[in-house]
Amino acid sequence: MNNKLYSFLFATILIITSCNSQDTELALKPADFNKKIKTTTNGVILDVRTADEYKGGFIASALNIDYNGDNFKDEIDKLDKINTYFVYCLSGKRSASAADYMRSNGFKSVYNLEGGILSWQNNNLLLVAIPNQPSADKISFEEYANMINSDSTVLVDYFAPWCAPCIKMKPMLDEISSEYAGKVKVIRLDINENKQLAKKLKIIEIPIIKIFSKGKEIWTHQGYIEKKELIKQL
């Protein structure tokens, strides 16, 4: 009886370990993602960001299918399920969801870029730019430094227009800006429009909120946060 029980438990552990290992292997860090692309025959690179994001710079040879687009599922269903797919977005969240959808619909080999393009660039890996596309940030690092170096407390929200938690938090941040006028300066920094600045600041996940006092960072939070919890930090 004991031997049967031990055998059952051992088999269960092996299955769980195998599943966890597989999940880990499907999300690759930038260097591993890049190496896997180069060593894979019939690999397809899939950029699931918006068309405007794609135009700002993409991994060479990437096909663009917007994860939030109305035709995402239709376009994915047109792809050959035999191929190996390398999926990425800005921070890795949309691509993780896209990869999960693909695997659940018959695609056998789908890898996700952990940390997305933000992490890719922070590892000094290159993107291809479409000619005649503006590449300069809207806010320089010097301008940013001046913005956070204020007599008032400065709250900076690093966001992107497609980010659901960012959209949800915007009304709350607008309220704080109004209610704490003269005491707290609220800045919303679009990392889509300021890619080089985001890279320099090592912003690899959004949303991120930081609070500064006289230019010095005194608090940071990653992900969604309720208004009452944020106010406690002010």
PDB file of C-alpha atoms in Angstrom, residues 39-178:
ATOM      1  CA  THR A  39      18.685  28.791 -34.410  1.00  0.00           C
ATOM      2  CA  THR A  40      15.097  27.961 -35.414  1.00  0.00           C
ATOM      3  CA  THR A  41      14.131  26.866 -38.918  1.00  0.00           C
ATOM      4  CA  ASN A  42      10.773  28.224 -40.150  1.00  0.00           C
ATOM      5  CA  GLY A  43      10.475  30.539 -37.142  1.00  0.00           C
ATOM      6  CA  VAL A  44       7.947  33.384 -37.350  1.00  0.00           C
ATOM      7  CA  ILE A  45       8.373  36.550 -35.286  1.00  0.00           C
ATOM      8  CA  LEU A  46       5.037  38.045 -34.269  1.00  0.00           C
ATOM      9  CA  ASP A  47       4.661  41.615 -32.982  1.00  0.00           C
ATOM     10  CA  VAL A  48       1.267  41.976 -31.267  1.00  0.00           C
ATOM     11  CA  ARG A  49       1.497  45.721 -30.554  1.00  0.00           C
ATOM     12  CA  THR A  50      -0.517  48.400 -32.343  1.00  0.00           C
ATOM     13  CA  ALA A  51       0.448  49.481 -35.859  1.00  0.00           C
ATOM     14  CA  ASP A  52       1.751  52.815 -34.541  1.00  0.00           C
ATOM     15  CA  GLU A  53       3.935  51.060 -31.964  1.00  0.00           C
ATOM     16  CA  TYR A  54       5.231  48.745 -34.674  1.00  0.00           C
ATOM     17  CA  LYS A  55       6.162  51.669 -36.916  1.00  0.00           C
ATOM     18  CA  GLY A  56       8.301  53.096 -34.139  1.00  0.00           C
ATOM     19  CA  GLY A  57      10.644  50.104 -34.253  1.00  0.00           C
ATOM     20  CA  PHE A  58      10.323  46.314 -34.389  1.00  0.00           C
ATOM     21  CA  ILE A  59      12.404  43.148 -34.317  1.00  0.00           C
ATOM     22  CA  ALA A  60      13.684  42.373 -37.807  1.00  0.00           C
ATOM     23  CA  SER A  61      11.260  40.380 -40.011  1.00  0.00           C
ATOM     24  CA  ALA A  62       8.427  40.611 -37.463  1.00  0.00           C
ATOM     25  CA  LEU A  63       4.833  40.269 -38.637  1.00  0.00           C
ATOM     26  CA  ASN A  64       2.445  42.748 -36.997  1.00  0.00           C
ATOM     27  CA  ILE A  65      -0.959  41.555 -35.707  1.00  0.00           C
ATOM     28  CA  ASP A  66      -2.475  43.829 -33.050  1.00  0.00           C
ATOM     29  CA  TYR A  67      -3.565  41.744 -30.037  1.00  0.00           C
ATOM     30  CA  ASN A  68      -6.297  44.284 -29.241  1.00  0.00           C
ATOM     31  CA  GLY A  69      -7.392  44.608 -32.864  1.00  0.00           C
ATOM     32  CA  ASP A  70     -10.818  43.449 -33.995  1.00  0.00           C
ATOM     33  CA  ASN A  71      -9.289  40.996 -36.477  1.00  0.00           C
ATOM     34  CA  PHE A  72      -6.646  39.463 -34.172  1.00  0.00           C
ATOM     35  CA  LYS A  73      -8.239  36.004 -33.947  1.00  0.00           C
ATOM     36  CA  ASP A  74      -9.024  35.915 -37.669  1.00  0.00           C
ATOM     37  CA  GLU A  75      -5.437  36.824 -38.581  1.00  0.00           C
ATOM     38  CA  ILE A  76      -3.963  34.320 -36.118  1.00  0.00           C
ATOM     39  CA  ASP A  77      -6.179  31.558 -37.521  1.00  0.00           C
ATOM     40  CA  LYS A  78      -4.631  32.167 -40.963  1.00  0.00           C
ATOM     41  CA  LEU A  79      -1.142  31.274 -39.701  1.00  0.00           C
ATOM     42  CA  ASP A  80       0.453  27.868 -40.221  1.00  0.00           C
ATOM     43  CA  LYS A  81       0.331  26.016 -36.886  1.00  0.00           C
ATOM     44  CA  ILE A  82       3.315  23.876 -37.838  1.00  0.00           C
ATOM     45  CA  ASN A  83       5.761  26.800 -37.560  1.00  0.00           C
ATOM     46  CA  THR A  84       7.496  28.004 -34.404  1.00  0.00           C
ATOM     47  CA  TYR A  85       6.330  31.452 -33.259  1.00  0.00           C
ATOM     48  CA  PHE A  86       8.198  34.134 -31.308  1.00  0.00           C
ATOM     49  CA  VAL A  87       5.700  36.599 -29.868  1.00  0.00           C
ATOM     50  CA  TYR A  88       6.427  39.972 -28.289  1.00  0.00           C
ATOM     51  CA  CYS A  89       4.846  43.299 -27.309  1.00  0.00           C
ATOM     52  CA  LEU A  90       6.049  46.296 -25.287  1.00  0.00           C
ATOM     53  CA  SER A  91       6.268  44.796 -21.796  1.00  0.00           C
ATOM     54  CA  GLY A  92       5.344  41.121 -22.303  1.00  0.00           C
ATOM     55  CA  LYS A  93       1.742  41.131 -21.059  1.00  0.00           C
ATOM     56  CA  ARG A  94      -0.146  41.298 -24.370  1.00  0.00           C
ATOM     57  CA  SER A  95       2.241  38.818 -25.957  1.00  0.00           C
ATOM     58  CA  ALA A  96       1.782  36.385 -23.054  1.00  0.00           C
ATOM     59  CA  SER A  97      -1.988  36.501 -23.595  1.00  0.00           C
ATOM     60  CA  ALA A  98      -1.546  36.162 -27.359  1.00  0.00           C
ATOM     61  CA  ALA A  99       0.781  33.178 -26.911  1.00  0.00           C
ATOM     62  CA  ASP A 100      -1.699  31.511 -24.536  1.00  0.00           C
ATOM     63  CA  TYR A 101      -4.473  31.982 -27.105  1.00  0.00           C
ATOM     64  CA  MET A 102      -2.311  30.477 -29.839  1.00  0.00           C
ATOM     65  CA  ARG A 103      -1.341  27.440 -27.748  1.00  0.00           C
ATOM     66  CA  SER A 104      -4.960  26.819 -26.783  1.00  0.00           C
ATOM     67  CA  ASN A 105      -5.890  26.872 -30.474  1.00  0.00           C
ATOM     68  CA  GLY A 106      -3.500  24.270 -31.803  1.00  0.00           C
ATOM     69  CA  PHE A 107      -0.154  26.086 -32.154  1.00  0.00           C
ATOM     70  CA  LYS A 108       2.425  23.663 -30.792  1.00  0.00           C
ATOM     71  CA  SER A 109       5.497  25.875 -30.448  1.00  0.00           C
ATOM     72  CA  VAL A 110       5.007  29.461 -29.221  1.00  0.00           C
ATOM     73  CA  TYR A 111       7.586  31.479 -27.270  1.00  0.00           C
ATOM     74  CA  ASN A 112       6.955  34.775 -25.483  1.00  0.00           C
ATOM     75  CA  LEU A 113       9.556  37.536 -25.013  1.00  0.00           C
ATOM     76  CA  GLU A 114       9.793  38.107 -21.261  1.00  0.00           C
ATOM     77  CA  GLY A 115       9.695  41.853 -20.532  1.00  0.00           C
ATOM     78  CA  GLY A 116       8.881  42.708 -24.149  1.00  0.00           C
ATOM     79  CA  ILE A 117      10.581  45.387 -26.231  1.00  0.00           C
ATOM     80  CA  LEU A 118      11.433  47.370 -23.102  1.00  0.00           C
ATOM     81  CA  SER A 119      13.581  44.523 -21.822  1.00  0.00           C
ATOM     82  CA  TRP A 120      14.913  43.807 -25.338  1.00  0.00           C
ATOM     83  CA  GLN A 121      16.246  47.363 -25.654  1.00  0.00           C
ATOM     84  CA  ASN A 122      17.610  47.390 -22.110  1.00  0.00           C
ATOM     85  CA  ASN A 123      19.722  44.415 -23.199  1.00  0.00           C
ATOM     86  CA  ASN A 124      21.091  46.514 -26.092  1.00  0.00           C
ATOM     87  CA  LEU A 125      19.384  44.415 -28.765  1.00  0.00           C
ATOM     88  CA  LEU A 126      18.443  46.241 -31.941  1.00  0.00           C
ATOM     89  CA  LEU A 127      15.140  47.155 -33.541  1.00  0.00           C
ATOM     90  CA  VAL A 128      14.376  47.921 -37.172  1.00  0.00           C
ATOM     91  CA  ALA A 129      12.900  51.385 -37.782  1.00  0.00           C
ATOM     92  CA  ILE A 130      10.596  52.238 -40.680  1.00  0.00           C
ATOM     93  CA  PRO A 131      12.161  55.112 -42.692  1.00  0.00           C
ATOM     94  CA  ASN A 132      10.787  58.635 -42.180  1.00  0.00           C
ATOM     95  CA  GLN A 133       9.282  57.776 -38.806  1.00  0.00           C
ATOM     96  CA  PRO A 134       9.961  60.316 -36.025  1.00  0.00           C
ATOM     97  CA  SER A 135      12.305  58.778 -33.468  1.00  0.00           C
ATOM     98  CA  ALA A 136      12.979  61.643 -31.045  1.00  0.00           C
ATOM     99  CA  ASP A 137      11.315  61.535 -27.644  1.00  0.00           C
ATOM    100  CA  LYS A 138       8.789  64.240 -26.830  1.00  0.00           C
ATOM    101  CA  ILE A 139      10.479  64.776 -23.457  1.00  0.00           C
ATOM    102  CA  SER A 140      14.265  64.862 -23.136  1.00  0.00           C
ATOM    103  CA  PHE A 141      16.062  63.531 -20.089  1.00  0.00           C
ATOM    104  CA  GLU A 142      16.977  67.100 -19.128  1.00  0.00           C
ATOM    105  CA  GLU A 143      13.338  68.177 -19.326  1.00  0.00           C
ATOM    106  CA  TYR A 144      12.327  65.161 -17.256  1.00  0.00           C
ATOM    107  CA  ALA A 145      14.939  65.995 -14.608  1.00  0.00           C
ATOM    108  CA  ASN A 146      13.563  69.539 -14.384  1.00  0.00           C
ATOM    109  CA  MET A 147       9.999  68.222 -14.095  1.00  0.00           C
ATOM    110  CA  ILE A 148      10.729  66.032 -11.065  1.00  0.00           C
ATOM    111  CA  ASN A 149      12.990  68.614  -9.391  1.00  0.00           C
ATOM    112  CA  SER A 150      10.207  70.715  -7.864  1.00  0.00           C
ATOM    113  CA  ASP A 151       9.366  72.330  -4.526  1.00  0.00           C
ATOM    114  CA  SER A 152       6.076  70.424  -4.690  1.00  0.00           C
ATOM    115  CA  THR A 153       5.799  66.656  -4.321  1.00  0.00           C
ATOM    116  CA  VAL A 154       5.911  65.140  -7.824  1.00  0.00           C
ATOM    117  CA  LEU A 155       3.930  62.024  -8.761  1.00  0.00           C
ATOM    118  CA  VAL A 156       4.925  60.455 -12.086  1.00  0.00           C
ATOM    119  CA  ASP A 157       2.705  57.887 -13.804  1.00  0.00           C
ATOM    120  CA  TYR A 158       4.585  55.914 -16.481  1.00  0.00           C
ATOM    121  CA  PHE A 159       1.903  54.586 -18.828  1.00  0.00           C
ATOM    122  CA  ALA A 160       0.908  53.565 -22.353  1.00  0.00           C
ATOM    123  CA  PRO A 161      -2.431  54.285 -24.090  1.00  0.00           C
ATOM    124  CA  TRP A 162      -3.234  50.576 -24.593  1.00  0.00           C
ATOM    125  CA  CYS A 163      -2.514  49.575 -20.960  1.00  0.00           C
ATOM    126  CA  ALA A 164      -5.814  48.641 -19.234  1.00  0.00           C
ATOM    127  CA  PRO A 165      -4.671  49.369 -15.632  1.00  0.00           C
ATOM    128  CA  CYS A 166      -3.226  52.696 -16.839  1.00  0.00           C
ATOM    129  CA  ILE A 167      -6.568  53.664 -18.374  1.00  0.00           C
ATOM    130  CA  LYS A 168      -8.402  52.646 -15.213  1.00  0.00           C
ATOM    131  CA  MET A 169      -6.124  54.792 -13.027  1.00  0.00           C
ATOM    132  CA  LYS A 170      -6.292  57.959 -15.151  1.00  0.00           C
ATOM    133  CA  PRO A 171      -9.516  59.403 -13.593  1.00  0.00           C
ATOM    134  CA  MET A 172      -8.097  58.792 -10.116  1.00  0.00           C
ATOM    135  CA  LEU A 173      -4.860  60.583 -11.001  1.00  0.00           C
ATOM    136  CA  ASP A 174      -6.836  63.480 -12.477  1.00  0.00           C
ATOM    137  CA  GLU A 175      -8.747  63.761  -9.202  1.00  0.00           C
ATOM    138  CA  ILE A 176      -5.538  63.793  -7.172  1.00  0.00           C
ATOM    139  CA  SER A 177      -4.088  66.462  -9.461  1.00  0.00           C
ATOM    140  CA  SER A 178      -7.153  68.647  -8.824  1.00  0.00           C
TER     141      SER A 178
END
